[in-house]
C-alpha cells in the first residue's frame, strides 16, 4: 500500500526512481510522482500508472542527483494530481509519505494559523509544511525532521529533500516499513527492498521511531529519543528474477505455478531436520513445551490459513485454538492466558492491524509469540519471540496464492512440533506426516495440471454476477478463500458458507443462475456434503464440484466435477486451494480485469 523510493548519487537518479516505483507497483496505487533537485524542486505527478508519469518526466527532461518518488493509494482526498505525492512546501521542502496521520486536522489548523496555504486534501501536506516550519527554526533538515515527527500521531514512513540541503535527504518511520540501501558513493531509501535491488543488496531496516540522514558518503541513524543508533546491515537474498514475469502473462499466474517449488523450499527444514522445536528458533522448546492453547491473529487470506490450522491443532496436537481477525482482536476486551501461544501470520510482516494486535497481546502479558512470515527482518518477526519464515519468494500479485499455501505448510509444521512436545505424536504417525509433506509439492503440481478443465468452467463463471462456495470441516476455510479470490480479481460477488448452513439462510439465494462451488474431497464428511448438494440441485442450482479421484461422484446435468488425482488426507486443504485460485484467475481473464492490480486493493496494508 503506497510505495517510497529515494536516491542520492553522483549520477542522474530519475531512472533509479522510476525503476524503483515500477518495482513497487504490486503494492497497489492510483497515482505516482517524483521530485528532484535541479536548480529548484522539479516535480512530475500523474494519476494512473507509473508509465504515464515516466513519459511526462522524460518529456520535461527531468534530471538530478537527489530525488524522491512515490506511488499513492488514496486515503485522504480523491485520486487527483493535486493529491498525488510528492508534496512541496513553499518550493523548498518536498516529502513523500506512506501511512495515515491521525491528527492532521489539528496540525492543519495550526499551520494555517502560521500562514501556510494548503493545495491538497491529503494528510501528507501537513508533514511538508511542518518540515518547512521547523527547518526555518533550526536550519537543519535532520533537526526539522526530528521535531516534525514528534508532532505527528499515527503511522508513517517519510522521505524528505530540501532545496537548501542538496547534500542530504532524511527519512523516518513509525508503524510503516522503511529501509536504507547502501551503495558505493550513493545511497537509497525505500519502503521495500525490491525498489533498490538493481542498485544494491545491502540494506538497513530502520527500527520503530528511527530518523535517518542520508548522504552520498554515509548514513546517520537516530532512535526515537534522538540518540545515535547502530543498525545491522543485511544482504538481501531476494533475486531480481523473482520480480520478473518471465514466460507468464501475470504475476498471479506465475505465483500460482510456483507453488510446488515454494512449498518444497518452505518444507526443506522439517524434511531435513525432522519434527523439532528448533525449526522455530533456538529458544522454541522452552517457549512451546508447556503451551496449553493457541491464539492465531491474522487478516484476509492469512486469517483463512489460521482457520485451517485450528482444525489441525485441535485434532492432532489436542490444543484448544482460537483464530481471530487482527483488527477485531486489538479493539475488544480480551481474556488473556499467558500460557497460550500467540501466532501472527502475515505475508509482508508489515500488516498494520496484525502488528497492532501483536502489541495488544504483549500488553496483556503474552510473552509466547510466534510470527509466520514471508519477508525476512520485517516488523512482525522482529517483534516476536519465535519466527518461522516461509520461503515463497517475492509475491507480487495482490491476491495472495503461494504465500497462503506456504503459510499452511508452516502451520502444519507447528502442529506437528506441538503434538510431539505434548506426547501426541507417535513415531509411526510422525513418519507418515513427514512422508505426506515430502509428496505435497508433487500433489500440488497434479492440481495445477487441472487448469484446462478449470478454464472451461471459468468461461461460464465470467457471465455470472454472483457465486456461492461451500465446504465442510477443514475445507470450509478453503471455500472462504475461493470466494475471496473470485471477488478480489474478477469482481464477481461471492460468498462462502459451511455446507451445513445452507438450509439456515443461504439456500434462499440458490436458483438456476447461481453457480455453487463445492469443495468435496473424500473425507469423513463427504456423505454430508453430498446431501447438501442435493439441496442445491432441488432448487435448480448449478454445481461445480472439486473432489478427488476416489470420491465416486458422477457428473450429470447441472453437476460439473473436477477431480484431483488422489485424496491426500489432512493436507487436502493445501491441494484444494490450488483449483479455487485457478478458477478465480481464469474467470478474471475472461472478464478482462486487471489481475495483478485489482481495483481499490493494495498488496501490503500498512494503514488501518
Tab-separated table of N, CA and C in Angstrom, residues 204-322:
chain	number	residue	atom	x	y	z
A	204	UNK	N	19.647	-1.582	5.379
A	204	UNK	CA	19.412	-1.430	6.811
A	204	UNK	C	17.915	-1.241	6.999
A	205	UNK	N	17.297	-2.111	7.807
A	205	UNK	CA	15.875	-1.955	8.128
A	205	UNK	C	15.765	-1.037	9.341
A	206	UNK	N	15.130	0.111	9.163
A	206	UNK	CA	15.003	1.062	10.254
A	206	UNK	C	14.068	0.520	11.326
A	207	UNK	N	14.400	0.802	12.574
A	207	UNK	CA	13.565	0.401	13.704
A	207	UNK	C	12.447	1.421	13.916
A	208	UNK	N	11.459	1.022	14.687
A	208	UNK	CA	10.344	1.900	15.020
A	208	UNK	C	10.863	3.191	15.653
A	209	UNK	N	10.458	4.333	15.091
A	209	UNK	CA	10.851	5.625	15.637
A	209	UNK	C	12.164	6.166	15.123
A	210	UNK	N	12.873	5.416	14.277
A	210	UNK	CA	14.156	5.883	13.757
A	210	UNK	C	13.989	7.069	12.808
A	211	UNK	N	14.975	7.971	12.858
A	211	UNK	CA	15.130	9.040	11.874
A	211	UNK	C	16.533	8.905	11.304
A	212	UNK	N	16.676	9.002	9.978
A	212	UNK	CA	17.983	8.830	9.345
A	212	UNK	C	18.307	10.017	8.442
A	213	UNK	N	19.577	10.348	8.409
A	213	UNK	CA	20.109	11.356	7.485
A	213	UNK	C	20.992	10.627	6.482
A	214	UNK	N	20.694	10.790	5.212
A	214	UNK	CA	21.350	10.002	4.169
A	214	UNK	C	22.109	10.940	3.230
A	215	UNK	N	23.412	10.718	3.123
A	215	UNK	CA	24.268	11.459	2.208
A	215	UNK	C	24.917	10.472	1.243
A	216	UNK	N	25.600	10.981	0.237
A	216	UNK	CA	26.285	10.075	-0.697
A	216	UNK	C	27.335	9.246	0.023
A	217	UNK	N	28.007	9.853	1.002
A	217	UNK	CA	29.124	9.174	1.647
A	217	UNK	C	28.783	8.353	2.861
A	218	UNK	N	27.538	8.406	3.317
A	218	UNK	CA	27.216	7.635	4.503
A	218	UNK	C	25.823	7.919	5.034
A	219	UNK	N	25.496	7.210	6.111
A	219	UNK	CA	24.166	7.295	6.707
A	219	UNK	C	24.309	7.445	8.214
A	220	UNK	N	23.532	8.374	8.775
A	220	UNK	CA	23.464	8.506	10.228
A	220	UNK	C	22.038	8.191	10.670
A	221	UNK	N	21.935	7.335	11.710
A	221	UNK	CA	20.620	6.908	12.196
A	221	UNK	C	20.478	7.304	13.657
A	222	UNK	N	19.283	7.810	13.997
A	222	UNK	CA	18.990	8.229	15.362
A	222	UNK	C	17.692	7.562	15.805
A	223	UNK	N	17.651	7.134	17.072
A	223	UNK	CA	16.441	6.487	17.572
A	223	UNK	C	15.386	7.521	17.934
A	224	UNK	N	14.251	7.060	18.443
A	224	UNK	CA	13.130	7.966	18.713
A	224	UNK	C	13.463	9.011	19.783
A	225	UNK	N	14.510	8.776	20.578
A	225	UNK	CA	14.927	9.738	21.586
A	225	UNK	C	16.017	10.677	21.085
A	226	UNK	N	16.367	10.540	19.787
A	226	UNK	CA	17.372	11.413	19.209
A	226	UNK	C	18.797	10.977	19.425
A	227	UNK	N	18.989	9.776	19.983
A	227	UNK	CA	20.342	9.278	20.226
A	227	UNK	C	20.861	8.522	19.005
A	228	UNK	N	22.156	8.683	18.708
A	228	UNK	CA	22.764	7.958	17.599
A	228	UNK	C	22.596	6.459	17.802
A	229	UNK	N	22.254	5.761	16.730
A	229	UNK	CA	21.962	4.329	16.835
A	229	UNK	C	22.689	3.570	15.731
A	230	UNK	N	23.085	2.345	16.051
A	230	UNK	CA	23.671	1.439	15.062
A	230	UNK	C	22.624	0.405	14.689
A	231	UNK	N	22.443	0.175	13.403
A	231	UNK	CA	21.504	-0.830	12.928
A	231	UNK	C	22.251	-1.811	12.029
A	232	UNK	N	21.870	-3.066	12.123
A	232	UNK	CA	22.548	-4.133	11.392
A	232	UNK	C	22.373	-3.978	9.882
A	233	UNK	N	23.442	-4.252	9.146
A	233	UNK	CA	23.382	-4.259	7.686
A	233	UNK	C	23.064	-5.682	7.224
A	234	UNK	N	22.046	-5.817	6.393
A	234	UNK	CA	21.630	-7.109	5.854
A	234	UNK	C	21.937	-7.168	4.364
A	235	UNK	N	22.244	-8.365	3.890
A	235	UNK	CA	22.405	-8.587	2.452
A	235	UNK	C	21.167	-9.330	1.973
A	236	UNK	N	20.355	-8.680	1.157
A	236	UNK	CA	19.085	-9.262	0.722
A	236	UNK	C	19.325	-10.472	-0.162
A	237	UNK	N	18.503	-11.520	0.050
A	237	UNK	CA	18.588	-12.708	-0.798
A	237	UNK	C	17.464	-12.741	-1.831
A	238	UNK	N	16.702	-11.640	-1.951
A	238	UNK	CA	15.661	-11.566	-2.979
A	238	UNK	C	16.324	-11.435	-4.340
A	239	UNK	N	15.918	-12.262	-5.294
A	239	UNK	CA	16.525	-12.220	-6.623
A	239	UNK	C	15.721	-11.335	-7.556
A	240	UNK	N	16.420	-10.663	-8.460
A	240	UNK	CA	15.725	-9.859	-9.460
A	240	UNK	C	14.834	-10.724	-10.337
A	241	UNK	N	15.260	-11.977	-10.578
A	241	UNK	CA	14.457	-12.875	-11.418
A	241	UNK	C	13.081	-13.109	-10.809
A	242	UNK	N	13.016	-13.131	-9.467
A	242	UNK	CA	11.732	-13.367	-8.810
A	242	UNK	C	10.787	-12.194	-8.996
A	243	UNK	N	11.319	-11.056	-9.408
A	243	UNK	CA	10.499	-9.863	-9.606
A	243	UNK	C	10.118	-9.667	-11.064
A	244	UNK	N	10.517	-10.600	-11.918
A	244	UNK	CA	10.208	-10.515	-13.351
A	244	UNK	C	9.146	-11.540	-13.714
A	245	UNK	N	8.370	-11.237	-14.754
A	245	UNK	CA	7.290	-12.131	-15.180
A	245	UNK	C	7.787	-13.405	-15.840
A	246	UNK	N	8.902	-13.295	-16.546
A	246	UNK	CA	9.364	-14.468	-17.293
A	246	UNK	C	8.350	-14.851	-18.359
A	247	UNK	N	8.041	-16.143	-18.505
A	247	UNK	CA	7.143	-16.577	-19.584
A	247	UNK	C	5.659	-16.408	-19.258
A	248	UNK	N	5.338	-15.859	-18.111
A	248	UNK	CA	3.943	-15.790	-17.675
A	248	UNK	C	3.283	-14.478	-18.099
A	249	UNK	N	1.955	-14.493	-18.146
A	249	UNK	CA	1.198	-13.301	-18.532
A	249	UNK	C	0.951	-12.369	-17.353
A	250	UNK	N	0.880	-12.932	-16.142
A	250	UNK	CA	0.611	-12.149	-14.946
A	250	UNK	C	1.419	-12.718	-13.789
A	251	UNK	N	1.697	-11.854	-12.804
A	251	UNK	CA	2.395	-12.344	-11.616
A	251	UNK	C	1.540	-13.358	-10.860
A	252	UNK	N	0.223	-13.161	-10.842
A	252	UNK	CA	-0.614	-14.128	-10.147
A	252	UNK	C	-0.498	-15.503	-10.795
A	253	UNK	N	-0.492	-15.542	-12.099
A	253	UNK	CA	-0.323	-16.817	-12.804
A	253	UNK	C	1.026	-17.439	-12.450
A	254	UNK	N	2.070	-16.623	-12.484
A	254	UNK	CA	3.402	-17.115	-12.149
A	254	UNK	C	3.434	-17.685	-10.731
A	255	UNK	N	2.840	-16.961	-9.798
A	255	UNK	CA	2.905	-17.356	-8.399
A	255	UNK	C	2.061	-18.589	-8.102
A	256	UNK	N	0.951	-18.746	-8.802
A	256	UNK	CA	0.177	-19.985	-8.673
A	256	UNK	C	1.029	-21.175	-9.098
A	257	UNK	N	1.732	-21.011	-10.216
A	257	UNK	CA	2.519	-22.129	-10.747
A	257	UNK	C	3.846	-22.321	-10.019
A	258	UNK	N	4.249	-21.371	-9.210
A	258	UNK	CA	5.472	-21.523	-8.413
A	258	UNK	C	5.222	-22.282	-7.104
A	259	UNK	N	3.990	-22.654	-6.842
A	259	UNK	CA	3.680	-23.229	-5.534
A	259	UNK	C	4.383	-24.553	-5.236
A	260	UNK	N	4.553	-25.461	-6.187
A	260	UNK	CA	5.316	-26.668	-5.842
A	260	UNK	C	6.716	-26.357	-5.322
A	261	UNK	N	7.417	-25.437	-5.984
A	261	UNK	CA	8.761	-25.077	-5.526
A	261	UNK	C	8.710	-24.317	-4.207
A	262	UNK	N	7.754	-23.385	-4.076
A	262	UNK	CA	7.644	-22.617	-2.838
A	262	UNK	C	7.392	-23.540	-1.656
A	263	UNK	N	6.544	-24.541	-1.845
A	263	UNK	CA	6.270	-25.494	-0.777
A	263	UNK	C	7.496	-26.354	-0.477
A	264	UNK	N	8.158	-26.817	-1.522
A	264	UNK	CA	9.355	-27.634	-1.310
A	264	UNK	C	10.412	-26.850	-0.541
A	265	UNK	N	10.609	-25.577	-0.907
A	265	UNK	CA	11.604	-24.753	-0.218
A	265	UNK	C	11.195	-24.500	1.233
A	266	UNK	N	9.911	-24.234	1.462
A	266	UNK	CA	9.441	-23.944	2.821
A	266	UNK	C	9.481	-25.172	3.718
A	267	UNK	N	9.297	-26.355	3.113
A	267	UNK	CA	9.304	-27.597	3.886
A	267	UNK	C	10.693	-28.188	4.067
A	268	UNK	N	11.676	-27.646	3.384
A	268	UNK	CA	13.034	-28.203	3.448
A	268	UNK	C	13.543	-28.373	4.881
A	269	UNK	N	13.326	-27.402	5.792
A	269	UNK	CA	13.851	-27.593	7.153
A	269	UNK	C	13.263	-28.802	7.868
A	270	UNK	N	11.966	-29.005	7.790
A	270	UNK	CA	11.369	-30.132	8.512
A	270	UNK	C	11.706	-31.453	7.822
A	271	UNK	N	11.812	-31.445	6.502
A	271	UNK	CA	12.174	-32.679	5.802
A	271	UNK	C	13.632	-33.055	6.086
A	272	UNK	N	14.465	-32.032	6.331
A	272	UNK	CA	15.867	-32.317	6.615
A	272	UNK	C	16.141	-32.634	8.063
A	273	UNK	N	15.497	-31.873	8.973
A	273	UNK	CA	15.816	-31.990	10.399
A	273	UNK	C	14.780	-32.764	11.195
A	274	UNK	N	13.637	-33.057	10.582
A	274	UNK	CA	12.588	-33.756	11.308
A	274	UNK	C	11.758	-32.808	12.159
A	275	UNK	N	10.871	-33.376	12.951
A	275	UNK	CA	9.953	-32.582	13.776
A	275	UNK	C	10.694	-32.153	15.044
A	276	UNK	N	11.200	-30.936	15.039
A	276	UNK	CA	11.973	-30.412	16.153
A	276	UNK	C	11.589	-28.971	16.434
A	277	UNK	N	11.531	-28.562	17.694
A	277	UNK	CA	11.220	-27.162	18.008
A	277	UNK	C	12.227	-26.180	17.426
A	278	UNK	N	13.438	-26.634	17.141
A	278	UNK	CA	14.462	-25.744	16.599
A	278	UNK	C	14.048	-25.112	15.270
A	279	UNK	N	13.040	-25.684	14.618
A	279	UNK	CA	12.534	-25.092	13.382
A	279	UNK	C	12.005	-23.676	13.615
A	280	UNK	N	11.655	-23.372	14.867
A	280	UNK	CA	11.063	-22.072	15.187
A	280	UNK	C	12.008	-21.180	15.986
A	281	UNK	N	13.241	-21.611	16.157
A	281	UNK	CA	14.215	-20.786	16.845
A	281	UNK	C	14.885	-21.531	17.988
A	282	UNK	N	16.067	-21.063	18.417
A	282	UNK	CA	16.831	-21.772	19.455
A	282	UNK	C	16.120	-21.813	20.805
A	283	UNK	N	15.227	-20.873	21.048
A	283	UNK	CA	14.528	-20.803	22.330
A	283	UNK	C	13.165	-21.498	22.280
A	284	UNK	N	12.850	-22.137	21.138
A	284	UNK	CA	11.481	-22.593	20.894
A	284	UNK	C	11.030	-23.695	21.849
A	285	UNK	N	11.889	-24.636	22.176
A	285	UNK	CA	11.436	-25.736	23.031
A	285	UNK	C	10.963	-25.224	24.384
A	286	UNK	N	11.708	-24.275	24.955
A	286	UNK	CA	11.316	-23.728	26.258
A	286	UNK	C	9.998	-22.954	26.153
A	287	UNK	N	9.810	-22.240	25.036
A	287	UNK	CA	8.596	-21.440	24.855
A	287	UNK	C	7.379	-22.336	24.615
A	288	UNK	N	7.572	-23.398	23.839
A	288	UNK	CA	6.440	-24.197	23.366
A	288	UNK	C	6.074	-25.369	24.270
A	289	UNK	N	6.975	-25.800	25.125
A	289	UNK	CA	6.775	-27.084	25.800
A	289	UNK	C	5.494	-27.134	26.625
A	290	UNK	N	5.190	-26.106	27.398
A	290	UNK	CA	4.013	-26.187	28.262
A	290	UNK	C	2.889	-25.261	27.805
A	291	UNK	N	2.859	-24.963	26.508
A	291	UNK	CA	1.742	-24.201	25.953
A	291	UNK	C	0.449	-24.988	26.161
A	292	UNK	N	-0.619	-24.311	26.604
A	292	UNK	CA	-1.881	-25.042	26.773
A	292	UNK	C	-3.013	-24.499	25.901
A	293	UNK	N	-2.670	-23.672	24.931
A	293	UNK	CA	-3.651	-23.182	23.971
A	293	UNK	C	-2.962	-22.306	22.938
A	294	UNK	N	-3.650	-22.043	21.827
A	294	UNK	CA	-3.082	-21.235	20.743
A	294	UNK	C	-4.084	-20.155	20.356
A	295	UNK	N	-3.593	-18.929	20.202
A	295	UNK	CA	-4.378	-17.813	19.692
A	295	UNK	C	-3.740	-17.347	18.395
A	296	UNK	N	-4.478	-17.445	17.287
A	296	UNK	CA	-3.964	-17.038	15.984
A	296	UNK	C	-4.581	-15.705	15.594
A	297	UNK	N	-3.737	-14.756	15.161
A	297	UNK	CA	-4.168	-13.421	14.762
A	297	UNK	C	-3.697	-13.149	13.341
A	298	UNK	N	-4.620	-12.740	12.476
A	298	UNK	CA	-4.252	-12.517	11.073
A	298	UNK	C	-5.379	-11.765	10.380
A	299	UNK	N	-5.137	-11.402	9.127
A	299	UNK	CA	-6.120	-10.687	8.307
A	299	UNK	C	-6.245	-11.369	6.947
A	300	UNK	N	-7.419	-11.248	6.333
A	300	UNK	CA	-7.609	-11.682	4.959
A	300	UNK	C	-7.266	-13.143	4.743
A	301	UNK	N	-6.518	-13.409	3.690
A	301	UNK	CA	-6.118	-14.767	3.351
A	301	UNK	C	-5.363	-15.437	4.502
A	302	UNK	N	-4.525	-14.687	5.207
A	302	UNK	CA	-3.782	-15.266	6.338
A	302	UNK	C	-4.724	-15.725	7.444
A	303	UNK	N	-5.845	-15.025	7.613
A	303	UNK	CA	-6.858	-15.456	8.578
A	303	UNK	C	-7.433	-16.809	8.177
A	304	UNK	N	-7.634	-17.024	6.886
A	304	UNK	CA	-8.152	-18.318	6.436
A	304	UNK	C	-7.119	-19.418	6.642
A	305	UNK	N	-5.837	-19.092	6.481
A	305	UNK	CA	-4.792	-20.080	6.784
A	305	UNK	C	-4.865	-20.478	8.263
A	306	UNK	N	-5.022	-19.484	9.130
A	306	UNK	CA	-5.162	-19.784	10.545
A	306	UNK	C	-6.405	-20.604	10.848
A	307	UNK	N	-7.473	-20.375	10.080
A	307	UNK	CA	-8.718	-21.120	10.296
A	307	UNK	C	-8.550	-22.592	9.940
A	308	UNK	N	-7.772	-22.887	8.924
A	308	UNK	CA	-7.441	-24.286	8.622
A	308	UNK	C	-6.620	-24.884	9.761
A	309	UNK	N	-5.637	-24.103	10.231
A	309	UNK	CA	-4.730	-24.609	11.265
A	309	UNK	C	-5.463	-24.963	12.545
A	310	UNK	N	-6.572	-24.298	12.826
A	310	UNK	CA	-7.331	-24.621	14.045
A	310	UNK	C	-7.753	-26.087	14.050
A	311	UNK	N	-8.183	-26.586	12.884
A	311	UNK	CA	-8.575	-27.992	12.792
A	311	UNK	C	-7.380	-28.906	13.067
A	312	UNK	N	-6.222	-28.579	12.491
A	312	UNK	CA	-5.026	-29.390	12.711
A	312	UNK	C	-4.605	-29.378	14.178
A	313	UNK	N	-4.536	-28.181	14.758
A	313	UNK	CA	-4.038	-28.044	16.120
A	313	UNK	C	-4.941	-28.752	17.130
A	314	UNK	N	-6.236	-28.705	16.889
A	314	UNK	CA	-7.140	-29.334	17.842
A	314	UNK	C	-7.233	-30.838	17.639
A	315	UNK	N	-7.131	-31.301	16.386
A	315	UNK	CA	-7.286	-32.740	16.154
A	315	UNK	C	-5.978	-33.503	16.309
A	316	UNK	N	-4.855	-32.896	15.995
A	316	UNK	CA	-3.565	-33.598	16.060
A	316	UNK	C	-2.819	-33.283	17.351
A	317	UNK	N	-2.687	-31.982	17.670
A	317	UNK	CA	-1.955	-31.591	18.882
A	317	UNK	C	-2.854	-31.539	20.113
A	318	UNK	N	-4.175	-31.610	19.908
A	318	UNK	CA	-5.151	-31.586	21.010
A	318	UNK	C	-5.039	-30.313	21.841
A	319	UNK	N	-4.804	-29.194	21.154
A	319	UNK	CA	-4.681	-27.901	21.812
A	319	UNK	C	-5.868	-27.018	21.439
A	320	UNK	N	-6.582	-26.467	22.404
A	320	UNK	CA	-7.659	-25.528	22.070
A	320	UNK	C	-7.078	-24.329	21.319
A	321	UNK	N	-7.743	-23.946	20.245
A	321	UNK	CA	-7.206	-22.914	19.360
A	321	UNK	C	-8.297	-21.924	18.998
A	322	UNK	N	-7.973	-20.652	19.097
A	322	UNK	CA	-8.868	-19.578	18.659
A	322	UNK	C	-8.202	-18.838	17.514
